[in-house]
Tab-separated table of C-alpha atoms in Angstrom:
chain	number	residue	atom	x	y	z
M	946	ALA	CA	46.758	-46.310	53.871
M	947	GLN	CA	48.589	-47.222	50.709
M	948	LYS	CA	51.991	-48.698	51.297
M	949	VAL	CA	54.655	-50.656	49.435
M	950	THR	CA	57.094	-52.862	51.311
M	951	GLN	CA	60.312	-54.204	49.894
M	952	ALA	CA	61.676	-56.135	52.832
M	953	GLN	CA	64.956	-57.069	51.156
M	954	THR	CA	67.314	-54.141	51.542
M	955	GLU	CA	70.205	-55.729	49.709
M	956	ILE	CA	70.755	-59.023	47.894
M	957	SER	CA	74.022	-60.402	46.549
M	958	VAL	CA	74.129	-63.254	44.056
M	959	VAL	CA	76.736	-64.800	41.856
M	960	GLU	CA	76.362	-64.349	38.128
M	961	LYS	CA	73.980	-66.830	36.444
M	962	GLU	CA	72.011	-67.398	39.631
M	963	ASP	CA	68.281	-66.691	39.654
M	964	VAL	CA	67.077	-64.045	42.074
M	965	THR	CA	63.628	-62.944	43.221
M	966	LEU	CA	62.873	-59.476	44.541
M	967	ASP	CA	59.843	-59.268	46.782
M	968	CYS	CA	57.185	-56.567	46.815
M	969	VAL	CA	54.159	-56.481	49.089
M	970	TYR	CA	51.609	-53.706	48.890
M	971	GLU	CA	48.606	-52.384	50.788
M	972	THR	CA	45.750	-50.478	49.236
M	973	ARG	CA	42.027	-49.949	49.687
M	974	ASP	CA	41.547	-49.172	46.015
M	975	THR	CA	39.941	-51.879	43.922
M	976	THR	CA	41.598	-50.555	40.794
M	977	TYR	CA	45.269	-49.926	41.031
M	978	TYR	CA	48.477	-50.334	39.132
M	979	LEU	CA	51.808	-51.771	40.133
M	980	PHE	CA	55.173	-50.923	38.651
M	981	TRP	CA	58.789	-52.015	38.785
M	982	TYR	CA	61.635	-49.638	38.072
M	983	LYS	CA	65.389	-50.204	37.900
M	984	GLN	CA	67.821	-47.551	39.106
M	985	PRO	CA	71.359	-48.184	37.858
M	986	PRO	CA	74.307	-46.252	39.298
M	987	SER	CA	73.731	-43.505	36.731
M	988	GLY	CA	70.662	-42.480	38.713
M	989	GLU	CA	67.643	-42.464	36.423
M	990	LEU	CA	64.781	-44.814	37.144
M	991	VAL	CA	64.155	-47.089	34.181
M	992	PHE	CA	60.610	-48.333	33.713
M	993	LEU	CA	60.368	-52.130	33.556
M	994	ILE	CA	56.705	-53.084	33.830
M	995	ARG	CA	53.196	-51.879	34.661
M	996	ARG	CA	50.479	-54.272	35.758
M	997	ASN	CA	46.834	-53.485	36.560
M	998	SER	CA	44.933	-55.040	39.424
M	999	PHE	CA	42.596	-56.979	37.143
M	1000	ASP	CA	45.304	-58.785	35.257
M	1001	GLU	CA	46.884	-61.514	37.359
M	1002	GLN	CA	48.627	-63.233	34.499
M	1003	ASN	CA	52.300	-63.635	35.069
M	1004	GLU	CA	54.511	-61.900	32.570
M	1005	ILE	CA	57.862	-62.854	31.133
M	1006	SER	CA	60.189	-60.587	29.218
M	1007	GLY	CA	63.475	-62.224	28.359
M	1008	ARG	CA	65.245	-62.992	31.635
M	1009	TYR	CA	62.709	-60.987	33.627
M	1010	SER	CA	59.453	-62.363	34.974
M	1011	TRP	CA	56.802	-61.002	37.306
M	1012	ASN	CA	54.441	-62.892	39.579
M	1013	PHE	CA	51.336	-60.953	40.641
M	1014	GLN	CA	49.366	-62.590	43.454
M	1015	LYS	CA	46.386	-60.494	44.451
M	1016	SER	CA	45.477	-62.894	47.255
M	1017	THR	CA	48.739	-62.146	49.028
M	1018	SER	CA	49.093	-58.554	47.756
M	1019	SER	CA	52.441	-59.359	46.241
M	1020	PHE	CA	54.105	-58.452	42.968
M	1021	ASN	CA	57.434	-60.233	42.888
M	1022	PHE	CA	60.136	-59.857	40.279
M	1023	THR	CA	62.489	-62.649	39.217
M	1024	ILE	CA	65.662	-62.306	37.203
M	1025	THR	CA	66.797	-65.566	35.652
M	1026	ALA	CA	70.487	-66.209	34.985
M	1027	SER	CA	71.504	-62.894	36.502
M	1028	GLN	CA	74.255	-60.816	34.946
M	1029	VAL	CA	76.583	-58.164	36.347
M	1030	VAL	CA	74.658	-55.517	34.377
M	1031	ASP	CA	71.600	-56.347	36.459
M	1032	SER	CA	73.302	-54.753	39.470
M	1033	ALA	CA	71.100	-51.830	40.470
M	1034	VAL	CA	68.468	-50.722	42.941
M	1035	TYR	CA	65.010	-52.011	42.049
M	1036	PHE	CA	61.877	-50.174	43.118
M	1037	CYS	CA	58.338	-51.430	43.291
M	1038	ALA	CA	55.576	-48.820	43.134
M	1039	LEU	CA	51.801	-48.640	43.525
M	1040	SER	CA	49.623	-46.035	41.850
M	1041	GLU	CA	47.029	-44.273	43.905
M	1042	ALA	CA	44.124	-42.224	42.533
M	1043	ARG	CA	44.037	-38.686	43.872
M	1044	ALA	CA	41.135	-36.283	44.395
M	1045	SER	CA	42.761	-33.957	41.870
M	1046	GLY	CA	42.198	-36.592	39.194
M	1047	THR	CA	45.883	-37.379	38.907
M	1048	TYR	CA	47.650	-40.481	40.109
M	1049	LYS	CA	50.361	-40.647	42.695
M	1050	TYR	CA	53.016	-43.299	42.874
M	1051	ILE	CA	53.818	-44.868	46.239
M	1052	PHE	CA	57.338	-46.248	46.076
M	1053	GLY	CA	58.965	-48.915	48.193
M	1054	THR	CA	62.381	-48.288	49.710
M	1055	GLY	CA	64.076	-50.338	47.019
M	1056	THR	CA	66.183	-53.491	46.937
M	1057	ARG	CA	69.846	-53.169	46.037
M	1058	LEU	CA	70.904	-56.118	43.892
M	1059	LYS	CA	74.583	-56.910	43.524
M	1060	VAL	CA	75.530	-59.501	40.946
M	1061	LEU	CA	79.062	-60.719	41.401
M	1062	ALA	CA	81.146	-62.030	38.522
F	211	GLU	CA	68.440	-35.387	22.976
F	212	THR	CA	65.795	-37.898	23.914
F	213	GLY	CA	63.897	-38.724	27.078
F	214	VAL	CA	64.132	-36.662	30.226
F	215	THR	CA	67.229	-34.602	30.924
F	216	GLN	CA	68.235	-32.811	34.095
F	217	THR	CA	70.874	-30.183	34.761
F	218	PRO	CA	73.077	-29.862	36.621
F	219	ARG	CA	73.857	-33.453	37.503
F	220	HIS	CA	75.651	-32.416	40.677
F	221	LEU	CA	75.243	-29.278	42.778
F	222	VAL	CA	76.906	-28.152	45.970
F	223	MET	CA	75.495	-25.070	47.624
F	224	GLY	CA	75.660	-23.194	50.872
F	225	MET	CA	72.607	-22.538	52.981
F	226	THR	CA	72.373	-18.922	51.862
F	227	ASN	CA	72.695	-19.588	48.128
F	228	LYS	CA	69.963	-19.495	45.526
F	229	LYS	CA	70.112	-22.042	42.737
F	230	SER	CA	67.775	-23.696	40.259
F	231	LEU	CA	67.414	-27.234	38.973
F	232	LYS	CA	66.260	-27.694	35.419
F	233	CYS	CA	64.356	-30.552	33.836
F	234	GLU	CA	63.475	-30.931	30.181
F	235	GLN	CA	61.442	-33.685	28.564
F	236	HIS	CA	61.588	-34.489	24.863
F	237	LEU	CA	58.723	-36.985	24.897
F	238	GLY	CA	55.759	-34.732	24.189
F	239	HIS	CA	54.311	-35.475	27.620
F	240	ASN	CA	51.735	-33.357	29.407
F	241	ALA	CA	52.599	-34.016	33.048
F	242	MET	CA	55.834	-33.428	34.944
F	243	TYR	CA	56.915	-34.286	38.472
F	244	TRP	CA	59.591	-33.501	41.041
F	245	TYR	CA	60.686	-36.220	43.474
F	246	LYS	CA	63.177	-36.208	46.320
F	247	GLN	CA	65.209	-39.343	46.940
F	248	SER	CA	67.029	-39.540	50.275
F	249	ALA	CA	69.121	-42.458	51.434
F	250	LYS	CA	67.098	-45.355	52.820
F	251	LYS	CA	63.761	-43.576	52.319
F	252	PRO	CA	61.100	-44.065	49.656
F	253	LEU	CA	60.928	-41.577	46.854
F	254	GLU	CA	58.935	-38.567	47.988
F	255	LEU	CA	56.688	-36.842	45.486
F	256	MET	CA	57.107	-33.086	45.807
F	257	PHE	CA	55.153	-31.442	42.981
F	258	VAL	CA	52.984	-32.433	40.033
F	259	TYR	CA	52.282	-30.287	36.997
F	260	SER	CA	49.710	-31.067	34.353
F	261	LEU	CA	49.714	-28.817	31.287
F	262	GLU	CA	51.848	-26.266	33.146
F	263	GLU	CA	49.374	-26.060	36.020
F	264	ARG	CA	50.424	-27.237	39.456
F	265	VAL	CA	47.965	-29.921	40.497
F	266	GLU	CA	49.731	-31.236	43.559
F	267	ASN	CA	52.015	-29.841	46.229
F	268	ASN	CA	52.841	-32.359	48.924
F	269	SER	CA	53.524	-30.128	51.919
F	270	VAL	CA	56.894	-29.111	50.577
F	271	PRO	CA	58.677	-26.275	52.447
F	272	SER	CA	58.536	-22.908	50.734
F	273	ARG	CA	62.302	-22.897	50.270
F	274	PHE	CA	61.522	-25.145	47.267
F	275	SER	CA	59.706	-23.254	44.541
F	276	PRO	CA	58.710	-25.016	41.308
F	277	GLU	CA	58.095	-23.383	37.971
F	278	CYS	CA	56.688	-24.899	34.795
F	279	PRO	CA	56.829	-22.361	31.946
F	280	ASN	CA	55.696	-24.888	29.335
F	281	SER	CA	54.930	-28.581	29.129
F	282	SER	CA	58.533	-29.437	28.212
F	283	HIS	CA	60.357	-27.614	31.000
F	284	LEU	CA	60.237	-27.795	34.751
F	285	PHE	CA	62.380	-25.898	37.237
F	286	LEU	CA	62.948	-26.227	40.950
F	287	HIS	CA	64.181	-22.991	42.508
F	288	LEU	CA	66.104	-23.425	45.739
F	289	HIS	CA	66.853	-20.848	48.424
F	290	THR	CA	68.024	-20.935	52.034
F	291	LEU	CA	68.167	-24.718	52.038
F	292	GLN	CA	69.112	-26.862	55.014
F	293	PRO	CA	71.676	-29.684	55.148
F	294	GLU	CA	68.823	-32.205	55.431
F	295	ASP	CA	67.706	-31.138	51.966
F	296	SER	CA	70.750	-32.892	50.526
F	297	ALA	CA	69.399	-35.639	48.291
F	298	LEU	CA	68.934	-36.809	44.728
F	299	TYR	CA	66.211	-34.771	43.036
F	300	LEU	CA	64.484	-36.632	40.260
F	301	CYS	CA	62.286	-35.219	37.567
F	302	ALA	CA	59.773	-37.365	35.708
F	303	SER	CA	57.223	-36.902	32.963
F	304	SER	CA	54.209	-38.857	31.822
F	305	PRO	CA	51.889	-38.663	28.839
F	306	GLY	CA	48.616	-38.208	30.683
F	307	LEU	CA	46.439	-35.361	31.805
F	308	ALA	CA	44.729	-34.663	35.094
F	309	GLY	CA	41.453	-36.512	35.111
F	310	ASP	CA	42.683	-39.392	32.987
F	311	THR	CA	41.173	-42.653	34.110
F	312	LEU	CA	44.377	-44.598	33.869
F	313	PRO	CA	47.608	-43.911	35.719
F	314	ASP	CA	50.157	-43.568	33.042
F	315	THR	CA	53.786	-44.526	33.177
F	316	GLN	CA	56.309	-42.028	34.459
F	317	TYR	CA	59.686	-41.669	32.790
F	318	PHE	CA	62.524	-40.358	34.894
F	319	GLY	CA	65.571	-38.220	34.332
F	320	PRO	CA	68.996	-39.039	35.773
F	321	GLY	CA	68.568	-36.717	38.725
F	322	THR	CA	70.516	-33.881	40.298
F	323	ARG	CA	72.642	-34.852	43.281
F	324	LEU	CA	72.325	-31.899	45.660
F	325	THR	CA	74.611	-31.314	48.612
F	326	VAL	CA	73.827	-28.490	51.025
F	327	LEU	CA	76.732	-27.440	53.213
């Protein structure tokens, strides 16, 4: 069955430290997509990145970088030089094809990141 | 307004009340979703609508009744709820249509924090 595991429930770092959020997934699909979302205290989930299963290139966007390792079924997220504004809950998600022709997201339980000044 | 909006942001109701949650998307998307987010649990997909047609209903109790009058609006009608239904209810929209070959990215609203007394 499809599953997303975010083993880190909560992480606290001091500002300017680097931090990596782990995501491990399980799927039988050969084609799938992985996502990261950020949920600040205001509540809405903010889309950060989508990556398909055929593209294992790492991606960097400013202070954010993602490491996709298909061999270990992991899609980890690193924040470099963390800032207080990075404090939020971060969710990893896996898309699953449905019989209806739509796609369903399987979300992890989230990692709460606290960046201390 | 832009993006996905939800009203009300907070709702407290008794078990015998009837209330409705409203979601509106200003992105021109074709699909809309209701999710339930409870503490320490993954996001649970409740309903999916594609072009105002319900394409997915994930074994949600009948005390939750969705309505999608057009592709921009989605409602969740609530009646005779239980205290365990207290949660953050998130609405999302995405560009795609049922049968699309690619899972498209979902964009979320800020949620309605529901408390059932």
